[in-house]
Tab-separated table of C-alpha atoms in Angstrom:
chain	number	residue	atom	x	y	z
E	168	UNK	CA	-17.082	-19.241	42.875
E	169	UNK	CA	-19.813	-18.004	40.628
E	170	UNK	CA	-22.049	-20.344	38.655
E	171	UNK	CA	-21.162	-21.223	35.061
E	172	UNK	CA	-22.072	-18.416	32.668
E	173	UNK	CA	-22.056	-15.611	35.264
E	174	UNK	CA	-19.387	-13.646	33.407
E	175	UNK	CA	-20.437	-14.370	29.828
E	176	UNK	CA	-20.950	-10.639	29.264
E	177	UNK	CA	-17.143	-10.186	29.407
E	178	UNK	CA	-16.413	-12.692	26.652
E	179	UNK	CA	-17.474	-13.620	23.148
E	180	UNK	CA	-17.589	-17.214	21.933
E	181	UNK	CA	-15.686	-17.521	18.649
E	182	UNK	CA	-14.234	-20.144	16.368
E	183	UNK	CA	-10.512	-19.700	15.644
E	184	UNK	CA	-8.519	-21.195	12.766
E	185	UNK	CA	-4.729	-20.811	12.465
E	186	UNK	CA	-3.272	-21.006	8.949
E	187	UNK	CA	0.432	-21.041	8.033
E	188	UNK	CA	1.380	-18.330	5.503
E	189	UNK	CA	3.636	-20.664	3.539
E	190	UNK	CA	1.768	-23.487	1.827
E	191	UNK	CA	3.515	-26.765	1.083
E	192	UNK	CA	2.814	-28.551	-2.184
E	193	UNK	CA	4.418	-31.344	-4.196
E	194	UNK	CA	6.310	-30.650	-7.377
E	195	UNK	CA	4.170	-33.199	-9.293
E	196	UNK	CA	6.979	-35.505	-10.487
E	197	UNK	CA	6.294	-38.996	-11.869
E	198	UNK	CA	4.923	-41.773	-9.670
E	199	UNK	CA	8.220	-43.721	-9.612
E	200	UNK	CA	10.352	-40.833	-8.403
E	201	UNK	CA	10.340	-39.176	-5.017
E	202	UNK	CA	8.112	-36.159	-4.732
E	203	UNK	CA	9.751	-33.073	-3.338
E	204	UNK	CA	7.836	-30.640	-1.187
E	205	UNK	CA	8.274	-26.962	-1.882
E	206	UNK	CA	7.038	-23.912	-0.038
E	207	UNK	CA	4.768	-21.444	-1.835
E	208	UNK	CA	3.795	-18.035	-0.492
E	209	UNK	CA	0.123	-17.758	0.353
E	210	UNK	CA	-2.067	-15.321	-1.587
E	211	UNK	CA	-3.785	-13.548	1.314
E	212	UNK	CA	-6.412	-11.912	-0.908
E	213	UNK	CA	-7.568	-15.316	-2.168
E	214	UNK	CA	-7.553	-16.692	1.391
E	215	UNK	CA	-9.588	-13.723	2.621
E	216	UNK	CA	-12.117	-14.174	-0.187
E	217	UNK	CA	-12.384	-17.929	0.442
E	218	UNK	CA	-12.756	-17.482	4.218
E	219	UNK	CA	-15.362	-14.715	3.923
E	220	UNK	CA	-17.405	-16.679	1.385
E	221	UNK	CA	-17.345	-19.633	3.793
E	222	UNK	CA	-18.682	-17.424	6.620
E	223	UNK	CA	-15.630	-16.080	8.472
E	224	UNK	CA	-16.084	-12.810	10.365
E	225	UNK	CA	-12.474	-11.587	10.657
E	226	UNK	CA	-8.826	-12.322	9.824
E	227	UNK	CA	-5.703	-11.293	11.749
E	228	UNK	CA	-2.093	-11.482	10.580
E	229	UNK	CA	0.035	-12.813	13.442
E	230	UNK	CA	3.740	-12.056	13.679
E	231	UNK	CA	6.364	-14.224	15.304
E	232	UNK	CA	8.255	-12.302	17.994
E	233	UNK	CA	11.552	-13.351	16.396
E	234	UNK	CA	10.623	-12.472	12.820
E	235	UNK	CA	9.482	-9.318	11.116
E	236	UNK	CA	7.158	-10.994	8.619
E	237	UNK	CA	3.760	-12.512	9.283
E	238	UNK	CA	3.973	-16.270	9.717
E	239	UNK	CA	0.395	-17.206	10.618
E	240	UNK	CA	-3.085	-15.983	9.841
E	241	UNK	CA	-5.890	-16.262	12.378
E	242	UNK	CA	-9.382	-16.634	10.924
E	243	UNK	CA	-12.316	-15.888	13.253
E	244	UNK	CA	-15.858	-17.143	12.797
E	245	UNK	CA	-19.045	-18.083	14.618
E	246	UNK	CA	-18.450	-21.294	16.618
E	247	UNK	CA	-21.364	-23.092	14.951
E	248	UNK	CA	-19.739	-22.977	11.500
E	249	UNK	CA	-16.101	-23.584	12.507
E	250	UNK	CA	-15.866	-27.095	11.040
E	251	UNK	CA	-17.613	-26.032	7.854
E	252	UNK	CA	-15.069	-23.254	7.282
E	253	UNK	CA	-12.136	-25.569	8.097
E	254	UNK	CA	-13.401	-28.103	5.528
E	255	UNK	CA	-13.852	-25.361	2.922
E	256	UNK	CA	-10.349	-23.968	3.500
E	257	UNK	CA	-8.772	-27.423	3.418
E	258	UNK	CA	-10.732	-28.228	0.253
E	259	UNK	CA	-9.188	-25.138	-1.371
E	260	UNK	CA	-5.687	-26.354	-0.437
E	261	UNK	CA	-5.027	-24.280	2.693
E	262	UNK	CA	-3.277	-25.999	5.596
E	263	UNK	CA	-4.914	-25.368	8.948
E	264	UNK	CA	-2.455	-25.705	11.838
E	265	UNK	CA	-5.086	-25.704	14.540
E	266	UNK	CA	-8.749	-24.849	15.036
E	267	UNK	CA	-10.914	-24.581	18.141
E	268	UNK	CA	-13.696	-22.675	19.852
E	269	UNK	CA	-12.611	-20.168	22.506
E	270	UNK	CA	-13.985	-17.424	24.700
E	271	UNK	CA	-12.183	-14.116	23.977
E	272	UNK	CA	-12.495	-10.834	25.849
E	273	UNK	CA	-15.007	-8.541	24.174
E	274	UNK	CA	-13.093	-5.456	25.282
E	275	UNK	CA	-9.404	-5.284	26.230
E	276	UNK	CA	-10.413	-2.605	28.759
E	277	UNK	CA	-12.048	-5.348	30.832
E	278	UNK	CA	-8.679	-6.852	31.769
E	279	UNK	CA	-7.858	-6.861	35.471
E	280	UNK	CA	-4.255	-6.019	36.375
E	281	UNK	CA	-2.782	-8.509	38.827
E	282	UNK	CA	0.254	-7.624	40.963
E	283	UNK	CA	3.101	-10.019	41.794
E	284	UNK	CA	1.421	-11.441	44.901
E	285	UNK	CA	-1.850	-11.797	43.017
E	286	UNK	CA	-0.109	-13.619	40.168
E	287	UNK	CA	1.197	-16.214	42.622
E	288	UNK	CA	-2.268	-16.744	44.087
E	289	UNK	CA	-3.875	-16.778	40.642
E	290	UNK	CA	-1.374	-19.358	39.369
E	291	UNK	CA	-2.172	-21.534	42.380
E	292	UNK	CA	-5.893	-21.210	41.596
E	293	UNK	CA	-5.294	-22.182	37.942
E	294	UNK	CA	-3.283	-25.235	39.038
E	295	UNK	CA	-6.146	-26.301	41.312
E	296	UNK	CA	-8.672	-25.976	38.480
E	297	UNK	CA	-6.436	-28.028	36.151
E	298	UNK	CA	-6.546	-30.864	38.686
E	299	UNK	CA	-10.367	-30.779	38.804
E	300	UNK	CA	-11.703	-33.405	36.395
E	301	UNK	CA	-14.919	-31.393	35.837
E	302	UNK	CA	-12.989	-28.401	34.445
E	303	UNK	CA	-12.049	-28.596	30.761
E	304	UNK	CA	-10.967	-24.992	30.030
E	305	UNK	CA	-10.496	-21.812	32.029
E	306	UNK	CA	-10.826	-18.418	30.347
E	307	UNK	CA	-10.002	-15.306	32.353
E	308	UNK	CA	-9.357	-11.587	32.094
E	309	UNK	CA	-6.274	-11.396	34.334
E	310	UNK	CA	-3.387	-9.304	33.069
E	311	UNK	CA	-0.209	-9.832	35.128
E	312	UNK	CA	2.095	-6.855	35.653
E	313	UNK	CA	5.258	-7.144	33.548
E	314	UNK	CA	8.551	-5.975	34.983
């Protein structure tokens, strides 16, 4: 194996924030009565403006494979300001599903196609790394062949 950081040129370190496109808010009824939650469609222009002002670098609209409409928005940023952007978005009423720092491929052309035999060996390698207590995350550029 290569030392840590040997393949950094293949990847970029980014902060990722997933936001649901339907916001949930209470209907504001009296204290004594039950509050009902209702779903409100997200204004993507306002979200984009808020995220960019907070320091985000990009936004992607993610589609569920089973639905035609966008159901999540992925906000990208520099890893150093991830928590700051999450706090800003939450302060503006946006619900963040998940946020984390990841290493993403800089160029999709850098993917390595792995055949069926290679996929088996690669899966075995990934299982071995998961068992290693010193390994927290594994990022790779393998692209298994789909039948």
